[in-house]
Coordinates of C-alpha atoms in Angstrom, one line a residue:
M1 CA 230.7 174.3 63.5
R2 CA 231.4 170.7 62.5
L3 CA 234.6 168.8 62.2
A4 CA 235.4 165.4 60.6
Y5 CA 236.7 162.7 62.9
D6 CA 237.2 159.0 62.5
R7 CA 233.5 158.3 63.1
G8 CA 232.3 160.8 60.6
M9 CA 231.0 164.4 61.1
V10 CA 230.5 165.4 64.7
D11 CA 229.4 168.6 66.2
V12 CA 231.9 170.9 68.0
E13 CA 229.9 172.0 71.0
P14 CA 230.5 175.2 73.0
A15 CA 232.2 174.4 76.3
G16 CA 230.2 175.3 79.3
R17 CA 230.3 174.7 83.0
A18 CA 231.1 171.2 84.2
S19 CA 228.1 168.9 84.1
E20 CA 227.4 165.4 85.4
A21 CA 226.9 164.0 81.9
L22 CA 229.1 163.6 78.8
P23 CA 228.3 166.0 76.0
A24 CA 225.5 164.4 74.0
Y25 CA 227.6 164.2 70.8
V26 CA 230.4 162.5 72.6
A27 CA 228.0 160.1 74.3
V28 CA 226.5 159.1 70.9
A29 CA 230.0 158.7 69.3
V30 CA 231.4 156.5 72.1
A31 CA 228.3 154.7 73.4
G32 CA 225.6 155.0 70.8
V33 CA 223.2 156.8 73.2
P34 CA 222.8 160.6 73.9
E35 CA 222.7 160.4 77.7
V36 CA 225.7 159.0 79.6
D37 CA 226.4 160.0 83.2
V38 CA 229.9 160.9 84.4
V39 CA 230.7 159.1 87.6
A40 CA 234.3 160.0 88.2
V41 CA 237.0 162.3 86.9
A42 CA 240.6 161.6 87.8
P43 CA 243.5 163.9 86.8
L44 CA 246.3 162.1 84.8
A45 CA 249.9 162.7 85.4
G46 CA 252.2 163.6 82.5
G47 CA 250.0 166.2 80.8
T48 CA 252.9 168.7 80.7
G49 CA 252.9 169.8 77.0
A50 CA 253.4 173.5 76.4
A51 CA 249.8 174.0 75.4
T52 CA 248.2 171.5 77.7
A53 CA 245.9 172.9 80.3
D54 CA 244.4 169.7 81.8
V55 CA 244.3 166.0 81.2
A56 CA 241.9 163.7 83.0
R57 CA 240.4 160.2 82.8
V58 CA 236.6 160.4 82.8
T59 CA 234.6 157.4 83.9
A60 CA 231.0 157.3 82.7
R61 CA 228.0 155.0 82.9
T62 CA 225.3 154.3 80.3
P63 CA 221.6 154.0 81.2
D64 CA 221.9 150.2 80.9
G65 CA 224.8 150.1 83.4
R66 CA 227.8 149.9 81.1
E67 CA 230.9 151.7 82.3
L68 CA 233.4 153.3 79.9
T69 CA 236.4 155.6 80.2
L70 CA 237.6 158.4 78.0
V71 CA 240.4 160.9 78.2
R72 CA 239.5 164.6 78.4
K73 CA 242.3 166.9 77.3
S74 CA 242.2 170.7 77.3
V75 CA 244.6 172.9 75.4
R76 CA 245.1 176.7 75.5
P77 CA 247.5 179.2 74.1
L78 CA 251.0 179.5 75.6
R79 CA 251.1 182.8 77.5
A80 CA 254.5 182.9 79.3
G81 CA 258.1 181.9 78.6
R82 CA 260.5 182.4 75.8
H83 CA 258.3 180.5 73.3
A84 CA 255.1 182.4 74.0
E85 CA 255.2 185.0 71.3
A86 CA 256.5 182.7 68.6
A87 CA 253.9 180.0 69.5
R88 CA 251.1 182.2 68.1
A89 CA 252.3 181.1 64.6
P90 CA 250.7 177.9 63.3
E91 CA 254.0 176.4 62.3
H92 CA 255.5 176.8 65.8
W93 CA 256.0 173.5 67.7
A94 CA 253.8 174.8 70.6
Y95 CA 250.9 176.1 68.6
W96 CA 247.9 175.3 70.8
R97 CA 245.3 174.5 68.1
R98 CA 247.4 171.9 66.3
E99 CA 246.2 168.7 68.0
P100 CA 242.5 169.3 67.5
L101 CA 243.2 170.3 63.9
A102 CA 245.3 167.2 63.3
Y103 CA 242.5 165.0 64.5
A104 CA 240.0 166.8 62.4
S105 CA 242.2 166.5 59.3
G106 CA 242.4 162.8 59.1
V107 CA 246.2 162.8 58.5
L108 CA 247.2 161.2 61.8
P109 CA 248.2 157.5 61.5
S110 CA 245.4 155.0 62.0
G111 CA 247.3 151.7 61.9
P112 CA 248.1 149.0 61.3
G113 CA 251.4 149.5 63.1
L114 CA 251.2 153.1 64.4
R115 CA 248.0 154.9 65.3
A116 CA 246.7 157.8 67.2
P117 CA 243.9 157.4 69.8
R118 CA 240.4 157.8 68.4
C119 CA 238.9 161.3 68.9
F120 CA 235.2 161.5 69.6
G121 CA 234.9 165.3 69.4
V122 CA 236.0 168.7 70.6
E123 CA 234.5 171.3 72.8
T124 CA 235.5 174.9 72.0
A125 CA 235.5 178.0 74.1
A126 CA 237.2 181.4 73.5
D127 CA 240.7 180.3 74.6
T128 CA 240.4 176.6 75.3
L129 CA 239.8 173.5 73.2
T130 CA 238.8 170.3 74.9
L131 CA 239.4 166.9 73.2
W132 CA 237.5 163.8 74.1
L133 CA 239.8 160.9 73.3
E134 CA 240.0 157.1 73.5
D135 CA 241.4 155.9 76.8
V136 CA 244.3 153.7 75.6
V137 CA 245.0 151.0 78.1
G138 CA 248.2 149.1 77.6
P139 CA 251.9 149.0 78.6
E140 CA 254.6 151.1 77.2
A141 CA 255.6 149.9 73.8
E142 CA 258.7 147.8 73.4
P143 CA 261.4 150.1 71.9
V144 CA 262.2 148.0 68.9
A145 CA 258.5 147.6 68.0
A146 CA 258.0 151.3 68.4
A147 CA 261.0 152.2 66.2
R148 CA 259.7 149.9 63.5
A149 CA 256.2 151.3 63.7
L150 CA 257.4 154.9 63.5
A151 CA 259.6 154.1 60.5
S152 CA 256.9 152.3 58.6
W153 CA 254.5 155.3 59.0
Q154 CA 257.2 157.8 58.0
A155 CA 258.3 155.8 55.0
S156 CA 254.7 155.8 53.6
A157 CA 252.9 158.9 54.8
P158 CA 253.0 162.0 52.6
V159 CA 253.5 165.4 54.1
P160 CA 250.2 167.2 53.9
D161 CA 249.9 170.8 52.7
V162 CA 248.3 172.3 55.8
P163 CA 249.2 175.6 57.5
W164 CA 249.2 174.3 61.0
L165 CA 251.8 171.6 60.6
G166 CA 254.7 172.1 63.0
G167 CA 258.1 173.1 61.6
H168 CA 261.4 171.6 62.7
Q169 CA 261.0 171.7 66.4
L170 CA 264.7 171.3 67.3
A171 CA 265.7 174.3 65.1
Q172 CA 262.9 176.4 66.6
R173 CA 264.0 175.5 70.1
L174 CA 267.7 176.1 69.5
A175 CA 267.0 179.6 68.0
V176 CA 265.9 180.8 71.4
T177 CA 268.1 178.7 73.7
D178 CA 271.5 179.6 75.0
L179 CA 272.7 177.2 77.8
D180 CA 275.4 178.3 80.3
W181 CA 277.4 175.3 81.1
T182 CA 279.4 177.1 83.8
Q183 CA 276.3 177.1 86.0
V184 CA 275.9 173.3 86.2
D185 CA 278.3 170.4 87.1
A186 CA 278.0 168.6 83.8
D187 CA 280.1 165.9 82.2
P188 CA 282.4 167.9 79.9
R189 CA 281.5 165.6 77.0
V190 CA 278.0 167.1 77.0
A191 CA 279.2 170.6 76.8
R192 CA 281.4 169.6 73.8
V193 CA 278.4 168.3 72.0
W194 CA 276.4 171.5 72.7
A195 CA 279.3 173.6 71.5
A196 CA 279.1 172.0 68.0
R197 CA 275.3 172.7 67.7
H198 CA 275.5 175.2 64.9
E199 CA 277.7 173.0 62.7
L200 CA 275.5 170.0 63.5
M201 CA 272.3 171.8 62.6
A202 CA 273.9 173.1 59.3
A203 CA 274.7 169.5 58.4
L204 CA 270.9 168.6 58.7
D205 CA 270.0 170.9 55.7
G206 CA 270.3 168.1 53.2
V207 CA 268.5 165.5 55.3
P208 CA 264.9 164.7 54.0
S209 CA 262.0 165.7 56.2
V210 CA 259.2 163.4 57.2
L211 CA 256.1 163.6 59.3
S212 CA 257.1 163.6 62.9
H213 CA 255.2 163.0 66.2
G214 CA 257.7 165.4 67.8
D215 CA 257.8 163.8 71.3
A216 CA 258.1 160.1 70.6
G217 CA 259.4 158.9 74.0
L218 CA 258.2 155.8 75.6
G219 CA 255.8 157.8 77.9
N220 CA 253.8 158.6 74.8
L221 CA 253.9 155.2 73.2
R222 CA 251.6 152.4 74.2
E223 CA 251.1 148.8 73.0
A224 CA 247.4 148.1 72.4
T225 CA 245.5 145.6 70.3
G226 CA 248.6 144.8 68.3
D227 CA 249.4 148.4 67.4
V228 CA 251.7 151.0 68.8
V229 CA 249.4 153.9 69.9
A230 CA 251.1 157.3 70.1
L231 CA 249.6 159.7 72.5
D232 CA 249.8 163.5 72.6
W233 CA 250.0 164.9 69.0
G234 CA 250.5 168.5 70.0
T235 CA 253.9 168.8 68.4
F236 CA 252.9 167.0 65.2
G237 CA 254.9 168.4 62.3
V238 CA 257.9 167.7 60.1
A239 CA 261.5 167.0 61.1
P240 CA 264.6 165.3 59.6
V241 CA 264.2 161.6 59.2
G242 CA 265.5 159.9 62.3
S243 CA 264.4 162.6 64.7
D244 CA 261.5 160.6 66.3
A245 CA 263.7 157.6 66.6
A246 CA 266.2 159.7 68.5
H247 CA 263.6 160.8 71.0
L248 CA 262.7 157.1 71.5
A249 CA 266.3 156.1 72.0
L250 CA 266.8 158.8 74.7
S251 CA 263.7 157.7 76.6
A252 CA 264.6 154.0 76.3
Q253 CA 268.3 154.6 76.8
A254 CA 269.0 152.2 73.9
D255 CA 270.1 152.5 70.3
V256 CA 267.2 151.8 68.0
L257 CA 268.7 153.0 64.7
G258 CA 269.0 149.4 63.4
P259 CA 265.4 148.4 63.5
Y260 CA 264.3 151.9 62.5
V261 CA 266.4 151.8 59.3
D262 CA 265.3 148.2 58.6
A263 CA 261.6 149.3 58.7
L264 CA 262.2 152.3 56.4
D265 CA 263.0 149.6 53.8
G266 CA 265.3 151.7 51.7
T267 CA 263.0 154.7 51.4
F268 CA 265.8 157.0 52.6
A269 CA 269.6 156.9 52.4
V270 CA 271.1 155.3 55.5
D271 CA 273.6 158.1 55.9
D272 CA 270.8 160.7 55.9
V273 CA 268.9 158.7 58.5
R274 CA 271.9 158.3 60.7
R275 CA 272.7 162.0 60.5
G276 CA 269.1 163.0 61.5
Y277 CA 269.1 160.4 64.3
R278 CA 272.5 161.2 65.8
T279 CA 272.2 165.0 65.6
T280 CA 268.8 165.0 67.2
L281 CA 269.8 162.6 69.9
A282 CA 273.0 164.5 70.7
L283 CA 271.4 168.0 70.9
V284 CA 268.1 167.0 72.6
G285 CA 270.1 164.8 75.0
A286 CA 272.6 167.6 75.8
S287 CA 269.8 170.1 76.5
R288 CA 268.0 167.7 78.7
V289 CA 271.1 167.0 80.7
H290 CA 271.5 170.8 81.3
W291 CA 267.8 171.0 82.3
M292 CA 268.1 168.1 84.7
L293 CA 271.2 169.5 86.4
A294 CA 269.7 173.0 86.7
A295 CA 266.5 171.6 88.2
G296 CA 268.3 169.4 90.7
V297 CA 267.2 166.2 88.9
S298 CA 269.7 163.3 88.7
V299 CA 270.9 162.4 85.3
P300 CA 270.0 158.7 84.7
R301 CA 273.0 156.4 84.8
G302 CA 274.3 155.7 81.3
Y303 CA 272.5 158.7 79.7
V304 CA 275.6 160.7 78.9
D305 CA 277.4 157.6 77.8
L306 CA 274.7 156.9 75.3
L307 CA 274.6 160.3 73.7
W308 CA 278.4 160.4 73.6
R309 CA 278.6 156.9 72.0
L310 CA 276.0 157.9 69.4
R311 CA 277.3 161.4 68.8
P312 CA 277.5 162.7 65.2
D313 CA 280.8 162.5 63.4
G314 CA 283.1 165.4 64.0
V315 CA 282.2 165.9 67.7
R316 CA 285.4 165.4 69.6

């Protein structure tokens, strides 16, 4: 089988046992020669997506002594937890084949502004897909620059007609989530936000949908060669405009609505953008507070103040 990537058509090779060389088609794509030895493999922290099996940085050396690094990421079906059954559907946010399909489709952003890492190919096995990706070296993106890059992409990118595009992730998560606030010592303001979730979600019905990264926190956004490079496209889909900016705001603990709206350049009504942004920020933030407290993790200072200050209208 062959799939189209940013360097043209590449073979999708069957995955076999670990070897001491890069797959030949990956070696040709990244180094221009078919034989490149692997000299080190180092696991990378942060590969905790629902469908992620393994993420590692692979260091390799060409016959003429050049060293290069790639990221090797393996994905597999979700087999346990409350999302496992629903995640078999291609429109579910945790559908395991989405990221390889997204790279093959050519619909991921390629800059300038926002771009995905380059993909050099995919190995496939019965229940695992392994992506060979560009190793993006750079600091976390600056929040305002990231907000502008996300908005510029969403203002101009059409929603493709493909069956594997993720649906509204927040709605899918809320459909199977019931948080018991009596079991955690939470700021009462957070529980009040959560109690309004059904009304808040209903108010999103009229908000336009855009392409969405789905997990646009600073941990997935890097600054490299003048672009914002977004990592981890496993939750790529559609969501109300403003949703990705809300994820960014929560991770940066800063309000980024202003630069996001500016970069949308009038493509969407400001009231719609604000509703999508504030609703997503409030409900995602509230659920994360519950998770942190239940797991014994300290809630960052100012986190609850941010989501309360930016809560949607009507939450008292």
